[in-house]
Every structure is written in structure tokens, then in C-alpha cells.
PDB file of C-alpha atoms in Angstrom:
ATOM      1  CA  UNK P   1      38.455-173.872  62.243  1.00  0.00           C
ATOM      2  CA  UNK P   2      39.748-170.037  61.693  1.00  0.00           C
ATOM      3  CA  UNK P   3      38.343-167.531  60.977  1.00  0.00           C
ATOM      4  CA  UNK P   4      41.144-164.959  58.844  1.00  0.00           C
ATOM      5  CA  UNK P   5      41.196-161.676  59.816  1.00  0.00           C
ATOM      6  CA  UNK P   6      43.719-158.491  59.255  1.00  0.00           C
ATOM      7  CA  UNK P   7      44.441-154.908  59.837  1.00  0.00           C
ATOM      8  CA  UNK P   8      45.532-153.453  57.166  1.00  0.00           C
ATOM      9  CA  UNK P   9      46.892-149.290  57.327  1.00  0.00           C
ATOM     10  CA  UNK P  10      47.884-146.746  54.501  1.00  0.00           C
ATOM     11  CA  UNK P  11      48.193-144.174  55.681  1.00  0.00           C
ATOM     12  CA  UNK P  12      46.154-142.316  58.006  1.00  0.00           C
ATOM     13  CA  UNK P  13      43.360-145.110  56.580  1.00  0.00           C
ATOM     14  CA  UNK P  14      42.726-147.967  58.067  1.00  0.00           C
ATOM     15  CA  UNK P  15      41.521-150.642  54.729  1.00  0.00           C
ATOM     16  CA  UNK P  16      38.061-151.640  55.234  1.00  0.00           C
ATOM     17  CA  UNK P  17      36.547-153.391  52.372  1.00  0.00           C
ATOM     18  CA  UNK P  18      39.137-155.815  50.792  1.00  0.00           C
ATOM     19  CA  UNK P  19      39.263-157.930  47.920  1.00  0.00           C
ATOM     20  CA  UNK P  20      42.616-159.574  47.895  1.00  0.00           C
ATOM     21  CA  UNK P  21      46.679-159.028  49.085  1.00  0.00           C
ATOM     22  CA  UNK P  22      49.227-160.856  47.861  1.00  0.00           C
ATOM     23  CA  UNK P  23      53.070-160.073  48.914  1.00  0.00           C
ATOM     24  CA  UNK P  24      56.080-161.564  47.649  1.00  0.00           C
ATOM     25  CA  UNK P  25      60.035-161.361  49.299  1.00  0.00           C
ATOM     26  CA  UNK P  26      62.919-163.148  48.199  1.00  0.00           C
ATOM     27  CA  UNK P  27      66.519-162.924  48.735  1.00  0.00           C
ATOM     28  CA  UNK P  28      67.480-162.257  45.244  1.00  0.00           C
ATOM     29  CA  UNK P  29      65.610-159.393  44.610  1.00  0.00           C
ATOM     30  CA  UNK P  30      66.280-156.272  45.792  1.00  0.00           C
ATOM     31  CA  UNK P  31      62.974-154.965  47.532  1.00  0.00           C
ATOM     32  CA  UNK P  32      60.161-156.791  49.380  1.00  0.00           C
ATOM     33  CA  UNK P  33      56.402-155.314  47.582  1.00  0.00           C
ATOM     34  CA  UNK P  34      53.143-156.384  48.134  1.00  0.00           C
ATOM     35  CA  UNK P  35      49.711-155.493  46.194  1.00  0.00           C
ATOM     36  CA  UNK P  36      46.135-154.335  47.738  1.00  0.00           C
ATOM     37  CA  UNK P  37      43.693-154.699  45.931  1.00  0.00           C
ATOM     38  CA  UNK P  38      40.560-153.304  46.904  1.00  0.00           C
ATOM     39  CA  UNK P  39      36.801-152.916  44.509  1.00  0.00           C
ATOM     40  CA  UNK P  40      36.222-150.661  43.172  1.00  0.00           C
ATOM     41  CA  UNK P  41      32.961-148.920  44.730  1.00  0.00           C
ATOM     42  CA  UNK P  42      31.568-149.507  48.026  1.00  0.00           C
ATOM     43  CA  UNK P  43      27.665-150.153  48.098  1.00  0.00           C
ATOM     44  CA  UNK P  44      27.476-148.707  44.852  1.00  0.00           C
ATOM     45  CA  UNK P  45      29.284-145.613  45.486  1.00  0.00           C
ATOM     46  CA  UNK P  46      33.117-145.075  43.938  1.00  0.00           C
ATOM     47  CA  UNK P  47      35.709-145.000  46.161  1.00  0.00           C
ATOM     48  CA  UNK P  48      38.086-142.103  46.136  1.00  0.00           C
ATOM     49  CA  UNK P  49      40.970-143.505  47.145  1.00  0.00           C
ATOM     50  CA  UNK P  50      43.250-140.378  45.113  1.00  0.00           C
ATOM     51  CA  UNK P  51      42.611-138.009  47.028  1.00  0.00           C
ATOM     52  CA  UNK P  52      43.163-139.590  50.454  1.00  0.00           C
ATOM     53  CA  UNK P  53      46.378-141.651  50.192  1.00  0.00           C
ATOM     54  CA  UNK P  54      49.477-140.972  48.029  1.00  0.00           C
ATOM     55  CA  UNK P  55      52.829-142.018  47.215  1.00  0.00           C
ATOM     56  CA  UNK P  56      55.311-142.306  49.648  1.00  0.00           C
ATOM     57  CA  UNK P  57      52.975-142.843  52.217  1.00  0.00           C
ATOM     58  CA  UNK P  58      53.454-145.177  54.713  1.00  0.00           C
ATOM     59  CA  UNK P  59      51.774-149.240  54.907  1.00  0.00           C
ATOM     60  CA  UNK P  60      51.741-151.779  57.496  1.00  0.00           C
ATOM     61  CA  UNK P  61      49.654-154.963  56.547  1.00  0.00           C
ATOM     62  CA  UNK P  62      48.745-157.668  59.375  1.00  0.00           C
ATOM     63  CA  UNK P  63      47.349-160.868  58.322  1.00  0.00           C
ATOM     64  CA  UNK P  64      46.304-163.868  60.690  1.00  0.00           C
ATOM     65  CA  UNK P  65      44.016-165.747  62.485  1.00  0.00           C
ATOM     66  CA  UNK P  66      41.278-164.575  64.953  1.00  0.00           C
ATOM     67  CA  UNK P  67      41.945-167.519  66.839  1.00  0.00           C
ATOM     68  CA  UNK P  68      46.082-166.670  66.693  1.00  0.00           C
ATOM     69  CA  UNK P  69      46.060-163.284  66.504  1.00  0.00           C
ATOM     70  CA  UNK P  70      48.128-161.483  63.518  1.00  0.00           C
ATOM     71  CA  UNK P  71      51.485-160.898  62.063  1.00  0.00           C
ATOM     72  CA  UNK P  72      52.668-158.139  60.254  1.00  0.00           C
ATOM     73  CA  UNK P  73      53.966-159.644  57.133  1.00  0.00           C
ATOM     74  CA  UNK P  74      54.656-156.178  55.237  1.00  0.00           C
ATOM     75  CA  UNK P  75      55.834-152.589  56.656  1.00  0.00           C
ATOM     76  CA  UNK P  76      56.547-150.212  54.256  1.00  0.00           C
ATOM     77  CA  UNK P  77      55.735-147.371  51.261  1.00  0.00           C
ATOM     78  CA  UNK P  78      52.505-146.848  48.162  1.00  0.00           C
ATOM     79  CA  UNK P  79      54.739-146.531  45.282  1.00  0.00           C
ATOM     80  CA  UNK P  80      51.974-145.993  42.917  1.00  0.00           C
ATOM     81  CA  UNK P  81      48.263-146.543  42.892  1.00  0.00           C
ATOM     82  CA  UNK P  82      45.750-147.154  39.868  1.00  0.00           C
ATOM     83  CA  UNK P  83      42.628-148.042  39.066  1.00  0.00           C
ATOM     84  CA  UNK P  84      41.800-149.992  36.405  1.00  0.00           C
ATOM     85  CA  UNK P  85      39.633-152.638  35.526  1.00  0.00           C
ATOM     86  CA  UNK P  86      37.129-152.114  37.773  1.00  0.00           C
ATOM     87  CA  UNK P  87      39.109-152.251  41.423  1.00  0.00           C
ATOM     88  CA  UNK P  88      41.482-150.708  42.758  1.00  0.00           C
ATOM     89  CA  UNK P  89      45.243-151.409  42.940  1.00  0.00           C
ATOM     90  CA  UNK P  90      47.786-150.271  45.712  1.00  0.00           C
ATOM     91  CA  UNK P  91      51.400-151.672  44.812  1.00  0.00           C
ATOM     92  CA  UNK P  92      53.479-150.592  47.919  1.00  0.00           C
ATOM     93  CA  UNK P  93      57.639-151.117  48.655  1.00  0.00           C
ATOM     94  CA  UNK P  94      59.447-151.646  51.982  1.00  0.00           C
ATOM     95  CA  UNK P  95      61.742-149.630  53.319  1.00  0.00           C
ATOM     96  CA  UNK P  96      64.218-149.810  50.305  1.00  0.00           C
ATOM     97  CA  UNK P  97      61.571-147.201  48.545  1.00  0.00           C
ATOM     98  CA  UNK P  98      63.793-144.560  51.017  1.00  0.00           C
ATOM     99  CA  UNK P  99      65.946-145.861  48.777  1.00  0.00           C
ATOM    100  CA  UNK P 100      65.465-144.377  45.345  1.00  0.00           C
ATOM    101  CA  UNK P 101      66.471-140.623  45.673  1.00  0.00           C
ATOM    102  CA  UNK P 102      69.190-139.173  43.707  1.00  0.00           C
ATOM    103  CA  UNK P 103      73.310-139.351  44.820  1.00  0.00           C
ATOM    104  CA  UNK P 104      75.491-136.616  43.310  1.00  0.00           C
ATOM    105  CA  UNK P 105      78.066-137.817  40.730  1.00  0.00           C
ATOM    106  CA  UNK P 106      80.908-138.694  42.240  1.00  0.00           C
ATOM    107  CA  UNK P 107      84.060-141.409  41.336  1.00  0.00           C
ATOM    108  CA  UNK P 108      85.181-143.137  44.895  1.00  0.00           C
ATOM    109  CA  UNK P 109      88.869-145.160  44.799  1.00  0.00           C
ATOM    110  CA  UNK P 110      90.130-147.767  46.731  1.00  0.00           C
ATOM    111  CA  UNK P 111      86.656-147.457  48.271  1.00  0.00           C
ATOM    112  CA  UNK P 112      85.483-150.862  50.819  1.00  0.00           C
ATOM    113  CA  UNK P 113      82.582-152.442  49.717  1.00  0.00           C
ATOM    114  CA  UNK P 114      80.665-151.352  53.260  1.00  0.00           C
ATOM    115  CA  UNK P 115      82.687-147.794  53.027  1.00  0.00           C
ATOM    116  CA  UNK P 116      79.963-147.672  50.155  1.00  0.00           C
ATOM    117  CA  UNK P 117      77.380-148.996  51.851  1.00  0.00           C
ATOM    118  CA  UNK P 118      77.906-146.583  54.204  1.00  0.00           C
ATOM    119  CA  UNK P 119      77.697-143.954  51.761  1.00  0.00           C
ATOM    120  CA  UNK P 120      74.779-144.339  50.150  1.00  0.00           C
ATOM    121  CA  UNK P 121      72.592-144.262  53.540  1.00  0.00           C
ATOM    122  CA  UNK P 122      74.359-140.687  54.674  1.00  0.00           C
ATOM    123  CA  UNK P 123      73.350-139.588  50.709  1.00  0.00           C
ATOM    124  CA  UNK P 124      69.589-141.040  50.868  1.00  0.00           C
ATOM    125  CA  UNK P 125      68.909-140.007  54.373  1.00  0.00           C
ATOM    126  CA  UNK P 126      68.365-143.131  55.604  1.00  0.00           C
ATOM    127  CA  UNK P 127      68.358-144.080  59.267  1.00  0.00           C
ATOM    128  CA  UNK P 128      69.322-146.982  58.853  1.00  0.00           C
ATOM    129  CA  UNK P 129      72.653-148.406  59.657  1.00  0.00           C
ATOM    130  CA  UNK P 130      74.522-151.075  57.695  1.00  0.00           C
ATOM    131  CA  UNK P 131      75.749-154.865  58.361  1.00  0.00           C
ATOM    132  CA  UNK P 132      77.922-156.359  56.063  1.00  0.00           C
ATOM    133  CA  UNK P 133      80.080-159.519  55.993  1.00  0.00           C
ATOM    134  CA  UNK P 134      81.501-159.642  52.554  1.00  0.00           C
ATOM    135  CA  UNK P 135      85.313-157.534  52.976  1.00  0.00           C
ATOM    136  CA  UNK P 136      86.491-156.584  49.648  1.00  0.00           C
ATOM    137  CA  UNK P 137      87.188-153.234  48.449  1.00  0.00           C
ATOM    138  CA  UNK P 138      86.788-152.136  44.509  1.00  0.00           C
ATOM    139  CA  UNK P 139      89.262-150.443  42.769  1.00  0.00           C
ATOM    140  CA  UNK P 140      86.863-148.158  41.646  1.00  0.00           C
ATOM    141  CA  UNK P 141      83.672-147.302  42.284  1.00  0.00           C
ATOM    142  CA  UNK P 142      81.962-144.709  40.017  1.00  0.00           C
ATOM    143  CA  UNK P 143      78.118-143.184  40.789  1.00  0.00           C
ATOM    144  CA  UNK P 144      76.665-141.850  37.811  1.00  0.00           C
ATOM    145  CA  UNK P 145      73.125-140.690  37.876  1.00  0.00           C
ATOM    146  CA  UNK P 146      72.239-142.556  40.224  1.00  0.00           C
ATOM    147  CA  UNK P 147      69.709-143.489  43.191  1.00  0.00           C
ATOM    148  CA  UNK P 148      70.743-145.169  45.924  1.00  0.00           C
ATOM    149  CA  UNK P 149      68.347-148.254  44.956  1.00  0.00           C
ATOM    150  CA  UNK P 150      70.771-148.274  41.840  1.00  0.00           C
ATOM    151  CA  UNK P 151      73.708-148.779  43.096  1.00  0.00           C
ATOM    152  CA  UNK P 152      72.720-150.981  45.929  1.00  0.00           C
ATOM    153  CA  UNK P 153      71.194-153.272  42.330  1.00  0.00           C
ATOM    154  CA  UNK P 154      74.652-153.097  41.224  1.00  0.00           C
ATOM    155  CA  UNK P 155      76.144-154.162  43.578  1.00  0.00           C
ATOM    156  CA  UNK P 156      74.087-157.051  44.254  1.00  0.00           C
ATOM    157  CA  UNK P 157      74.118-158.251  40.878  1.00  0.00           C
ATOM    158  CA  UNK P 158      77.904-158.167  40.867  1.00  0.00           C
ATOM    159  CA  UNK P 159      78.428-160.334  43.759  1.00  0.00           C
ATOM    160  CA  UNK P 160      74.778-162.107  44.579  1.00  0.00           C
ATOM    161  CA  UNK P 161      74.688-160.772  47.234  1.00  0.00           C
ATOM    162  CA  UNK P 162      71.565-161.216  50.113  1.00  0.00           C
ATOM    163  CA  UNK P 163      70.722-157.800  50.208  1.00  0.00           C
ATOM    164  CA  UNK P 164      67.561-156.357  52.551  1.00  0.00           C
ATOM    165  CA  UNK P 165      66.623-154.466  55.126  1.00  0.00           C
ATOM    166  CA  UNK P 166      65.476-155.684  58.756  1.00  0.00           C
ATOM    167  CA  UNK P 167      65.197-154.356  61.762  1.00  0.00           C
ATOM    168  CA  UNK P 168      66.584-150.685  60.514  1.00  0.00           C
ATOM    169  CA  UNK P 169      69.729-152.095  59.332  1.00  0.00           C
ATOM    170  CA  UNK P 170      70.978-153.074  55.574  1.00  0.00           C
ATOM    171  CA  UNK P 171      72.155-156.178  55.186  1.00  0.00           C
ATOM    172  CA  UNK P 172      74.406-157.515  52.554  1.00  0.00           C
ATOM    173  CA  UNK P 173      75.928-161.060  52.899  1.00  0.00           C
ATOM    174  CA  UNK P 174      77.196-164.093  51.093  1.00  0.00           C
ATOM    175  CA  UNK P 175      74.094-166.135  49.635  1.00  0.00           C
ATOM    176  CA  UNK P 176      72.641-168.418  52.113  1.00  0.00           C
ATOM    177  CA  UNK P 177      75.355-167.477  54.903  1.00  0.00           C
ATOM    178  CA  UNK P 178      72.363-165.648  56.707  1.00  0.00           C
ATOM    179  CA  UNK P 179      69.297-167.909  58.459  1.00  0.00           C
ATOM    180  CA  UNK P 180      66.301-167.197  60.005  1.00  0.00           C
ATOM    181  CA  UNK P 181      63.830-168.842  61.775  1.00  0.00           C
ATOM    182  CA  UNK P 182      63.464-172.663  61.173  1.00  0.00           C
ATOM    183  CA  UNK P 183      59.916-173.690  60.225  1.00  0.00           C
ATOM    184  CA  UNK P 184      58.853-177.687  59.601  1.00  0.00           C
ATOM    185  CA  UNK P 185      56.824-178.858  56.738  1.00  0.00           C
ATOM    186  CA  UNK P 186      54.762-182.322  56.731  1.00  0.00           C
ATOM    187  CA  UNK P 187      53.372-183.382  53.295  1.00  0.00           C
ATOM    188  CA  UNK P 188      50.804-184.360  55.219  1.00  0.00           C
ATOM    189  CA  UNK P 189      49.886-182.220  57.921  1.00  0.00           C
ATOM    190  CA  UNK P 190      50.867-178.732  56.758  1.00  0.00           C
ATOM    191  CA  UNK P 191      51.545-178.382  53.371  1.00  0.00           C
ATOM    192  CA  UNK P 192      48.419-177.960  50.509  1.00  0.00           C
ATOM    193  CA  UNK P 193      50.210-178.804  47.374  1.00  0.00           C
ATOM    194  CA  UNK P 194      53.262-179.498  46.094  1.00  0.00           C
ATOM    195  CA  UNK P 195      55.650-178.598  42.949  1.00  0.00           C
ATOM    196  CA  UNK P 196      58.701-180.357  43.727  1.00  0.00           C
ATOM    197  CA  UNK P 197      61.337-182.716  41.910  1.00  0.00           C
ATOM    198  CA  UNK P 198      64.043-184.691  43.978  1.00  0.00           C
ATOM    199  CA  UNK P 199      67.259-184.712  42.357  1.00  0.00           C
ATOM    200  CA  UNK P 200      70.634-185.729  43.261  1.00  0.00           C
ATOM    201  CA  UNK P 201      73.610-184.462  42.674  1.00  0.00           C
ATOM    202  CA  UNK P 202      75.099-186.585  39.811  1.00  0.00           C
ATOM    203  CA  UNK P 203      71.796-185.097  37.853  1.00  0.00           C
ATOM    204  CA  UNK P 204      72.995-181.008  37.645  1.00  0.00           C
ATOM    205  CA  UNK P 205      76.113-181.395  36.377  1.00  0.00           C
ATOM    206  CA  UNK P 206      77.223-177.394  36.808  1.00  0.00           C
ATOM    207  CA  UNK P 207      79.813-175.344  35.847  1.00  0.00           C
ATOM    208  CA  UNK P 208      79.590-171.789  36.964  1.00  0.00           C
ATOM    209  CA  UNK P 209      81.337-169.640  35.165  1.00  0.00           C
ATOM    210  CA  UNK P 210      83.100-166.264  37.565  1.00  0.00           C
ATOM    211  CA  UNK P 211      83.540-163.319  35.664  1.00  0.00           C
ATOM    212  CA  UNK P 212      85.144-160.387  37.239  1.00  0.00           C
ATOM    213  CA  UNK P 213      85.737-156.438  34.715  1.00  0.00           C
ATOM    214  CA  UNK P 214      89.693-155.810  35.294  1.00  0.00           C
ATOM    215  CA  UNK P 215      90.851-152.241  34.848  1.00  0.00           C
ATOM    216  CA  UNK P 216      91.784-152.274  32.006  1.00  0.00           C
ATOM    217  CA  UNK P 217      88.356-153.190  30.265  1.00  0.00           C
ATOM    218  CA  UNK P 218      89.368-157.162  30.106  1.00  0.00           C
ATOM    219  CA  UNK P 219      87.200-159.457  31.568  1.00  0.00           C
ATOM    220  CA  UNK P 220      89.009-162.622  33.887  1.00  0.00           C
ATOM    221  CA  UNK P 221      87.404-165.305  34.267  1.00  0.00           C
ATOM    222  CA  UNK P 222      87.201-168.434  37.057  1.00  0.00           C
ATOM    223  CA  UNK P 223      85.753-171.954  36.249  1.00  0.00           C
ATOM    224  CA  UNK P 224      84.349-174.157  39.103  1.00  0.00           C
ATOM    225  CA  UNK P 225      82.608-177.391  38.143  1.00  0.00           C
ATOM    226  CA  UNK P 226      82.089-180.074  36.032  1.00  0.00           C
ATOM    227  CA  UNK P 227      83.544-179.220  32.752  1.00  0.00           C
ATOM    228  CA  UNK P 228      80.867-179.229  29.926  1.00  0.00           C
ATOM    229  CA  UNK P 229      77.845-179.075  32.837  1.00  0.00           C
ATOM    230  CA  UNK P 230      75.460-176.993  32.112  1.00  0.00           C
ATOM    231  CA  UNK P 231      77.042-173.707  32.502  1.00  0.00           C
ATOM    232  CA  UNK P 232      76.174-171.222  34.845  1.00  0.00           C
ATOM    233  CA  UNK P 233      77.752-167.385  34.803  1.00  0.00           C
ATOM    234  CA  UNK P 234      78.131-165.389  37.458  1.00  0.00           C
ATOM    235  CA  UNK P 235      79.387-161.923  38.598  1.00  0.00           C
ATOM    236  CA  UNK P 236      82.086-160.727  41.262  1.00  0.00           C
ATOM    237  CA  UNK P 237      83.261-157.729  41.974  1.00  0.00           C
ATOM    238  CA  UNK P 238      86.739-158.233  43.065  1.00  0.00           C
ATOM    239  CA  UNK P 239      89.197-160.452  40.575  1.00  0.00           C
ATOM    240  CA  UNK P 240      91.340-161.981  42.802  1.00  0.00           C
ATOM    241  CA  UNK P 241      91.912-165.286  42.523  1.00  0.00           C
ATOM    242  CA  UNK P 242      90.426-166.586  46.189  1.00  0.00           C
ATOM    243  CA  UNK P 243      87.585-164.609  46.385  1.00  0.00           C
ATOM    244  CA  UNK P 244      85.816-165.801  42.772  1.00  0.00           C
ATOM    245  CA  UNK P 245      86.608-169.291  43.437  1.00  0.00           C
ATOM    246  CA  UNK P 246      84.743-168.597  46.707  1.00  0.00           C
ATOM    247  CA  UNK P 247      81.933-166.674  45.349  1.00  0.00           C
ATOM    248  CA  UNK P 248      81.931-169.933  42.055  1.00  0.00           C
ATOM    249  CA  UNK P 249      82.014-172.778  44.651  1.00  0.00           C
ATOM    250  CA  UNK P 250      79.382-170.756  47.266  1.00  0.00           C
ATOM    251  CA  UNK P 251      76.992-171.031  44.151  1.00  0.00           C
ATOM    252  CA  UNK P 252      77.726-174.066  43.169  1.00  0.00           C
ATOM    253  CA  UNK P 253      76.695-175.373  46.066  1.00  0.00           C
ATOM    254  CA  UNK P 254      73.283-173.295  45.945  1.00  0.00           C
ATOM    255  CA  UNK P 255      72.689-175.246  42.812  1.00  0.00           C
ATOM    256  CA  UNK P 256      74.320-179.273  43.519  1.00  0.00           C
ATOM    257  CA  UNK P 257      72.217-181.695  46.012  1.00  0.00           C
ATOM    258  CA  UNK P 258      70.392-183.858  46.185  1.00  0.00           C
ATOM    259  CA  UNK P 259      67.586-182.933  47.184  1.00  0.00           C
ATOM    260  CA  UNK P 260      63.593-180.931  46.137  1.00  0.00           C
ATOM    261  CA  UNK P 261      64.020-178.411  43.777  1.00  0.00           C
ATOM    262  CA  UNK P 262      60.767-176.196  44.074  1.00  0.00           C
ATOM    263  CA  UNK P 263      57.951-175.440  46.011  1.00  0.00           C
ATOM    264  CA  UNK P 264      55.510-175.860  48.458  1.00  0.00           C
ATOM    265  CA  UNK P 265      52.050-174.202  49.336  1.00  0.00           C
ATOM    266  CA  UNK P 266      50.592-173.940  52.969  1.00  0.00           C
ATOM    267  CA  UNK P 267      48.395-171.765  55.208  1.00  0.00           C
ATOM    268  CA  UNK P 268      49.614-168.622  56.811  1.00  0.00           C
ATOM    269  CA  UNK P 269      51.166-171.009  60.494  1.00  0.00           C
ATOM    270  CA  UNK P 270      53.995-171.373  60.461  1.00  0.00           C
ATOM    271  CA  UNK P 271      55.025-167.781  59.376  1.00  0.00           C
ATOM    272  CA  UNK P 272      57.818-168.480  57.042  1.00  0.00           C
ATOM    273  CA  UNK P 273      60.039-165.714  55.123  1.00  0.00           C
ATOM    274  CA  UNK P 274      63.255-165.700  53.015  1.00  0.00           C
ATOM    275  CA  UNK P 275      65.843-166.833  54.706  1.00  0.00           C
ATOM    276  CA  UNK P 276      64.134-168.931  56.743  1.00  0.00           C
ATOM    277  CA  UNK P 277      64.164-172.516  56.341  1.00  0.00           C
ATOM    278  CA  UNK P 278      61.919-175.047  56.321  1.00  0.00           C
ATOM    279  CA  UNK P 279      61.995-179.012  56.925  1.00  0.00           C
ATOM    280  CA  UNK P 280      60.486-180.992  55.155  1.00  0.00           C
ATOM    281  CA  UNK P 281      59.633-184.670  56.146  1.00  0.00           C
ATOM    282  CA  UNK P 282      57.239-187.499  54.390  1.00  0.00           C
ATOM    283  CA  UNK P 283      55.707-189.808  55.860  1.00  0.00           C
ATOM    284  CA  UNK P 284      55.943-192.086  52.573  1.00  0.00           C
ATOM    285  CA  UNK P 285      59.518-191.623  51.771  1.00  0.00           C
ATOM    286  CA  UNK P 286      61.342-190.796  54.584  1.00  0.00           C
ATOM    287  CA  UNK P 287      64.982-191.153  53.190  1.00  0.00           C
ATOM    288  CA  UNK P 288      64.157-187.570  51.592  1.00  0.00           C
ATOM    289  CA  UNK P 289      63.564-185.354  54.497  1.00  0.00           C
ATOM    290  CA  UNK P 290      65.803-183.063  54.434  1.00  0.00           C
ATOM    291  CA  UNK P 291      66.275-178.653  55.184  1.00  0.00           C
ATOM    292  CA  UNK P 292      66.136-176.344  52.857  1.00  0.00           C
ATOM    293  CA  UNK P 293      66.626-172.823  52.487  1.00  0.00           C
ATOM    294  CA  UNK P 294      63.446-170.749  52.261  1.00  0.00           C
ATOM    295  CA  UNK P 295      64.453-168.671  48.607  1.00  0.00           C
ATOM    296  CA  UNK P 296      61.637-166.045  48.308  1.00  0.00           C
ATOM    297  CA  UNK P 297      58.218-166.616  49.813  1.00  0.00           C
ATOM    298  CA  UNK P 298      54.593-165.881  48.054  1.00  0.00           C
ATOM    299  CA  UNK P 299      51.905-164.812  51.110  1.00  0.00           C
ATOM    300  CA  UNK P 300      48.426-164.559  49.483  1.00  0.00           C
ATOM    301  CA  UNK P 301      45.265-163.422  51.085  1.00  0.00           C
ATOM    302  CA  UNK P 302      41.349-163.339  49.776  1.00  0.00           C
ATOM    303  CA  UNK P 303      37.714-164.425  50.282  1.00  0.00           C
ATOM    304  CA  UNK P 304      39.475-167.939  48.558  1.00  0.00           C
ATOM    305  CA  UNK P 305      42.242-168.097  51.892  1.00  0.00           C
ATOM    306  CA  UNK P 306      45.109-167.262  52.992  1.00  0.00           C
ATOM    307  CA  UNK P 307      47.733-169.326  51.587  1.00  0.00           C
ATOM    308  CA  UNK P 308      51.848-168.895  51.509  1.00  0.00           C
ATOM    309  CA  UNK P 309      54.023-170.069  48.647  1.00  0.00           C
ATOM    310  CA  UNK P 310      57.614-171.126  49.595  1.00  0.00           C
ATOM    311  CA  UNK P 311      60.108-171.276  46.639  1.00  0.00           C
ATOM    312  CA  UNK P 312      63.511-173.299  48.249  1.00  0.00           C
ATOM    313  CA  UNK P 313      66.485-172.900  47.504  1.00  0.00           C
ATOM    314  CA  UNK P 314      69.442-175.296  48.411  1.00  0.00           C
ATOM    315  CA  UNK P 315      70.123-177.683  50.881  1.00  0.00           C
ATOM    316  CA  UNK P 316      71.126-177.274  54.554  1.00  0.00           C
ATOM    317  CA  UNK P 317      71.226-180.343  56.021  1.00  0.00           C
TER     318      UNK P 317
END
């Protein structure tokens, strides 16, 4: 029997009374987020939280079990505080909060993606390095009444990249290119619940339509996959044929494979974050064993226990 434990710091204050914590992380969303829910009163005395903490205060959330030790599940900043419904909710955002600063209006000509990202980092004043494995050049990139966060979101939407901050470095990579730790899950051991469907590639006929904006305002399209299949449109930041085909093939790989779709729910151990890989084992159906890229993780911690819902991405093995 494990004893649940937490250590949560908000600004200069350590959280004592706690209702629940929910942390959501995803390679498809720009920022990791967390919600800390506190009781509205302690010993029948209303908590005056808003006079003690404020937007921009630093946040650290460590969760775990007394027998195994605590792990930092989230670090970031307070984005907003609400006191509705008899409780106090502190909404937080990871270090991408620092990119919500206005950039000077500018039109950049023939700028590489890596140069653009470094310009965004410099413009927001974030002490952040850049690691970019996408290699392309924008013929023109306009920054108009935008924050650094807005620019990163536009880049992500155009290329479908995995964009995230880790250890003080802004990463941008093709989907699934960079993989983290390998985590093992067994349906008979450490999976509490599963919402999964096993499908074969032949069941999922897909047609990926890749679109790129041309300098003259027209849209160029390239199709990858099965004609007549379910259409999925994706954007590509460059209009050369090789890049567009590569973008389409990457998206097809993410969506068309023999294996599971859906999610599994376990406990706080093992730790698992987006970008890790999950090895699934089912003693009753060993032929369905496989390894999957982790697309998103939602971690919940409350009196009812600690749970981690893991959304599976494409199959890697």
C-alpha cells in the first residue's frame, strides 16, 4: 500500500490543503498546463489566496508516493486565478508562458526556421536555447501584432511539428522524431483501465492532402495515401515537392498502422510524459503486443488517488 504525497509551491507559498491537481501535457499542444484546486476555506475561514499569489508567480508541482519519493510533474507560472464554485482554482502554464510577450512588427525575407525561432527567443527575452531539426527557409514571414507564443503556434500549425520546452531548450522536430524513455505497461499489472481499439492498416484507408501557400496566393496540393480514403488535410510550410511528400508520409505513418488506438490509465508509477514510448503487453493476446509513441498524458492527483491517462500515438515497434 502506497502513501500518496505532494509538494506544491506557488510563488513563496507551499500548498497545505489540496482538493486536486490536474496536469495536461501533449506533443500536439504548444504548452503544458496544470490546474491546482484548493478548498475555498480552511477550518471555516475563507482563504485569501489572491492577496498572496498573482499571475506570473512561479509554480512547482511534485507528486508521488512516500515509499518511492516525489517527482516533479510540472513547473511553470500562474496564468490566472478563479474563485468560483466554492473553491479556488489556480491555472498554470509551463515556461512557454514567458513567450506571451509582444514582438516588433516585422517582415522577414528568406529566413530559416531556426533563425526565426532564435529571433522569437531573443524578442521575448527568454533565456532559452533552440534545437531545431526542421530545415527549411520561409520566403517571407510576417510578424504583425503577435506575441512570441503566437509565432510558435503558427509554425506548429503549418508544419505539424512537436514543439516543446525541455531543460531550458526550445525544441521543434518532425512528429515523433525525438523519443524519450521507454515505459512498460502490462494489462494484468499496472493498467487500471483501457479505452482501446485494435485496428489494422487495411481498416484505415487514408488520403493525406498536403497544402502549401504559394507566393502568388495560390495553394499547392500534394496527395499521399489511398485515393478514395478518408481525407485528412495538413499544412506544409514549404512548397517544394520533396518536403510536401515527406510531410504527407509522416502524417500517414502516424495514422496508418496495425495496432491500438485510444488510451490506457495507470497510476503515478511509472512516470510517463509525451514523447516517451509505451510498450504494451497482454498475456491473453501476445500477438497484439506493441510499442507506441506517447501523444498526450493527463495526470490527476486527489483524495481518490493518483492516475495517469496516456493517449497513444503511432506505433513504433
